[in-house]
Every structure is written in C-alpha cells, then in structure tokens.
Coordinates of C-alpha atoms in Angstrom, one line a residue:
M1 CA 73.1 52.5 -6.9
I2 CA 72.9 53.9 -3.3
T3 CA 69.4 55.1 -2.2
Y4 CA 68.5 56.8 1.1
S5 CA 65.4 56.5 3.2
N6 CA 64.2 56.0 6.7
A7 CA 64.2 52.5 8.3
K8 CA 60.8 51.0 7.8
T9 CA 61.2 47.2 8.1
E10 CA 62.6 44.8 10.7
S11 CA 65.1 43.6 8.1
E12 CA 66.5 47.1 7.7
L13 CA 66.9 47.4 11.5
I14 CA 68.7 44.0 11.4
G15 CA 70.9 45.4 8.7
I16 CA 71.8 48.3 11.0
I17 CA 72.7 45.8 13.7
D18 CA 74.8 43.7 11.4
L19 CA 76.8 46.7 10.1
Q20 CA 77.2 47.9 13.7
K21 CA 78.5 44.6 14.9
S22 CA 81.2 44.6 12.1
N23 CA 82.5 48.0 13.3
L24 CA 82.6 47.5 17.1
P25 CA 86.2 47.5 18.5
V26 CA 85.9 43.8 19.3
S27 CA 85.3 43.1 15.6
I28 CA 88.2 45.1 14.1
S29 CA 91.9 45.4 14.8
A30 CA 93.2 48.3 16.9
E31 CA 95.0 49.6 13.8
E32 CA 91.7 49.6 11.8
A33 CA 89.9 51.3 14.6
L34 CA 92.4 54.1 14.6
E35 CA 92.5 54.4 10.8
Q36 CA 88.9 53.8 9.9
G37 CA 87.0 54.6 13.1
F38 CA 84.6 52.5 15.1
V39 CA 81.3 52.5 16.9
T40 CA 80.9 52.1 20.6
V41 CA 77.3 51.1 21.4
Q42 CA 75.8 47.8 20.5
H43 CA 72.0 48.1 20.1
T44 CA 69.4 45.4 20.5
L45 CA 66.7 45.0 17.9
E46 CA 64.1 45.9 20.6
V47 CA 65.8 49.2 21.4
L48 CA 66.3 50.1 17.7
Q49 CA 62.6 49.3 17.0
K50 CA 61.5 51.4 20.0
M51 CA 63.6 54.4 18.9
N52 CA 62.5 54.0 15.3
T53 CA 58.8 54.4 16.4
I54 CA 59.7 57.8 17.9
E55 CA 61.8 59.1 15.0
K56 CA 62.9 57.0 12.0
H57 CA 66.6 56.1 11.6
T58 CA 68.2 57.3 8.4
I59 CA 69.7 54.6 6.2
A60 CA 71.7 54.2 3.0
L61 CA 70.9 51.1 0.9
D62 CA 72.6 49.3 -1.9
D63 CA 69.7 47.3 -3.3
E64 CA 68.3 46.0 0.0
K65 CA 71.6 45.9 1.9
V66 CA 72.1 48.6 4.7
V67 CA 75.5 50.2 3.9
G68 CA 75.1 53.2 6.2
Y69 CA 73.0 54.6 8.9
V70 CA 72.4 57.4 11.4
I71 CA 70.4 56.3 14.4
A72 CA 67.8 58.8 15.5
M73 CA 67.5 59.2 19.2
T74 CA 65.5 61.6 21.3
K75 CA 65.2 62.4 25.0
K76 CA 62.4 59.8 25.2
S77 CA 65.1 57.1 24.9
K78 CA 67.5 58.5 27.5
D79 CA 66.9 55.5 29.9
D80 CA 67.0 52.8 27.2
I81 CA 70.7 52.3 26.8
E82 CA 72.7 52.0 30.0
I83 CA 76.0 53.2 28.5
L84 CA 74.4 56.4 27.2
K85 CA 72.7 57.5 30.5
P86 CA 75.8 59.5 31.6
M87 CA 75.6 61.4 28.3
F88 CA 72.1 62.5 29.0
E89 CA 73.0 63.4 32.6
L90 CA 75.8 65.6 31.2
F91 CA 73.3 67.4 29.0
D92 CA 71.7 68.6 32.3
Q93 CA 75.1 70.2 33.3
I94 CA 76.6 71.7 30.1
S95 CA 75.4 74.7 28.2
Y96 CA 75.1 75.9 24.7
A97 CA 74.4 79.5 23.8
N98 CA 73.8 80.4 27.5
K99 CA 71.2 77.6 28.0
K100 CA 71.5 74.1 29.4
V101 CA 71.6 71.5 26.6
S102 CA 68.7 69.6 28.2
D103 CA 66.5 72.7 27.9
Y104 CA 66.6 72.5 24.1
N105 CA 64.6 70.3 21.8
Y106 CA 67.4 68.2 20.3
M107 CA 68.1 65.1 18.4
V108 CA 70.9 62.8 19.5
V109 CA 72.9 61.1 16.9
G110 CA 72.6 57.6 18.4
Q111 CA 75.4 56.4 16.1
V112 CA 76.5 56.8 12.5
C113 CA 78.4 54.2 10.4
V114 CA 79.2 53.5 6.8
D115 CA 80.2 50.0 5.6
K116 CA 84.0 49.9 5.0
E117 CA 83.4 48.8 1.3
Y118 CA 81.4 52.0 0.7
R119 CA 83.5 54.7 2.4
G120 CA 84.8 57.6 0.5
Q121 CA 81.7 57.9 -1.7
G122 CA 80.0 60.7 0.1
I123 CA 77.5 58.4 1.9
F124 CA 78.3 59.8 5.3
D125 CA 77.6 63.4 4.2
T126 CA 74.4 62.4 2.3
L127 CA 73.1 60.5 5.3
Y128 CA 73.6 63.5 7.5
Q129 CA 72.0 65.8 4.9
N130 CA 68.9 63.5 4.9
Y131 CA 69.0 63.4 8.7
K132 CA 69.0 67.2 8.8
S133 CA 66.2 67.4 6.2
D134 CA 64.1 65.0 8.3
F135 CA 64.6 66.7 11.7
A136 CA 65.7 70.3 11.4
S137 CA 62.1 71.7 11.3
K138 CA 61.3 69.9 14.6
Y139 CA 64.5 70.1 16.5
D140 CA 67.1 72.8 17.3
F141 CA 70.2 70.8 16.7
A142 CA 71.8 67.4 16.6
I143 CA 74.2 66.4 19.3
T144 CA 76.4 63.4 20.1
E145 CA 79.6 62.5 21.8
I146 CA 82.7 61.0 20.1
A147 CA 85.6 59.2 21.6
V148 CA 88.5 61.7 20.9
K149 CA 90.7 58.8 19.8
N150 CA 88.3 58.2 17.0
Q151 CA 89.9 60.8 14.8
R152 CA 88.2 59.7 11.6
S153 CA 84.8 60.4 13.2
M154 CA 86.0 63.6 14.8
A155 CA 87.1 64.9 11.4
A156 CA 84.0 63.8 9.5
H157 CA 81.7 65.4 12.0
N158 CA 83.6 68.6 11.9
R159 CA 83.4 68.6 8.1
I160 CA 79.6 68.3 8.3
G161 CA 79.3 71.3 10.7
F162 CA 79.4 69.8 14.1
K163 CA 81.3 71.9 16.7
E164 CA 82.7 70.8 20.0
I165 CA 80.9 72.3 23.0
H166 CA 82.4 70.2 25.7
R167 CA 85.3 67.7 26.4
Y168 CA 85.7 65.4 29.3
T169 CA 87.4 62.3 30.5
A170 CA 85.2 59.4 31.6
P171 CA 86.0 57.3 34.7
D172 CA 87.5 54.6 32.4
L173 CA 89.9 57.4 31.2
V174 CA 88.4 57.6 27.7
E175 CA 88.4 61.2 26.5
W176 CA 85.1 62.3 24.9
S177 CA 84.1 65.3 22.8
V178 CA 80.5 66.5 22.9
V179 CA 79.7 67.9 19.4
L180 CA 76.7 69.8 18.2
W181 CA 75.3 70.7 14.8
D182 CA 73.2 73.8 15.2
W183 CA 70.3 73.7 12.7
K184 CA 68.9 77.1 13.6
S185 CA 72.0 79.4 13.1

C-alpha cells in the first residue's frame, strides 16, 4: 500500500537520491528517456537535507521504500545548485499576471519522479495534491522548468494544472518550458 508523507529521515532522503539516480539520462536509454521521461538534476544528500529543513519534500512510500517524490525548493536555495541558478535569474526577468515572478512568494518544484515500477497508479497526481496541501496556504504558486523534449513530464504537469508562462532555448540548445501552477486563482 502506498502512503504519502513528508521526508523526515536521512534514509528517506537517500531513497530520493537513489530513485533520482535511476532516472537520470545517464542511467536510462535515450528511448526510455523519450518514452518515460527523465530527471535532470542530481542532488547531494547535503543539499536535500538543507532544502528539507526549509520546507519538507513530499514523498510516496511503499512500506519504507521511496517510490515517488516532489522536491520542495524555495528562493532560499537559489544559490545551492549551480545548474539551477539560471532558472532563478530568469525569474527576475519574466512576468506572471503583470508582476515579475521573483516578486511573488513561490515554491519551486525542485524535481518530481515516480519509480518506473509504480507509474500509472496515480502517484504523480497524489504527490502533487499533497504538495499543494502542504504549501498553498503559504505560497502563491508552484513553478518549475521542464525540458520540452521530456514530453511525458510536460503532459503530466499540464494535466495537474501547470500552465506554460515562458519558453526559451538554453546555450546548450536545450529548449525549456517554464510552467506555473497558480494556487490562488
């Protein structure tokens, strides 16, 4: 039976890292990445612990095994992950509802992933519902960016209620979609 909670222990954070590692592009075939999706950022235990002290990550557990997660990230962590610094800089430039994104009080989806053996069971949707329940009273919206070639993730986020507010091509020629899930409208 799948249960949902917030990450509380080091072993749960290690479970996030283990699931993350098995879904990085270097760990799966190009075909699987296109068909099933992938994650881009590899977090360290130290960074996950630091973010988890600010806001707790949302996890799905099968017994004690982490089978899904949504990483909770706030502005306070904008300098902690080198590859994500340009995203936060972009938030100073783009707008949502006639206001710079950086002027809002927002949550960043630091990453979301469901174990391949557990996909298609509604875990992704339930993780996000729990994430919203945890944070919607304190933050205006959730925001993240998705590699456009990750069509599974694009479709899943759209289904949840995320809307694209900006699209750009990075210097490495990867096209990204900035998506936002407005919790106040």
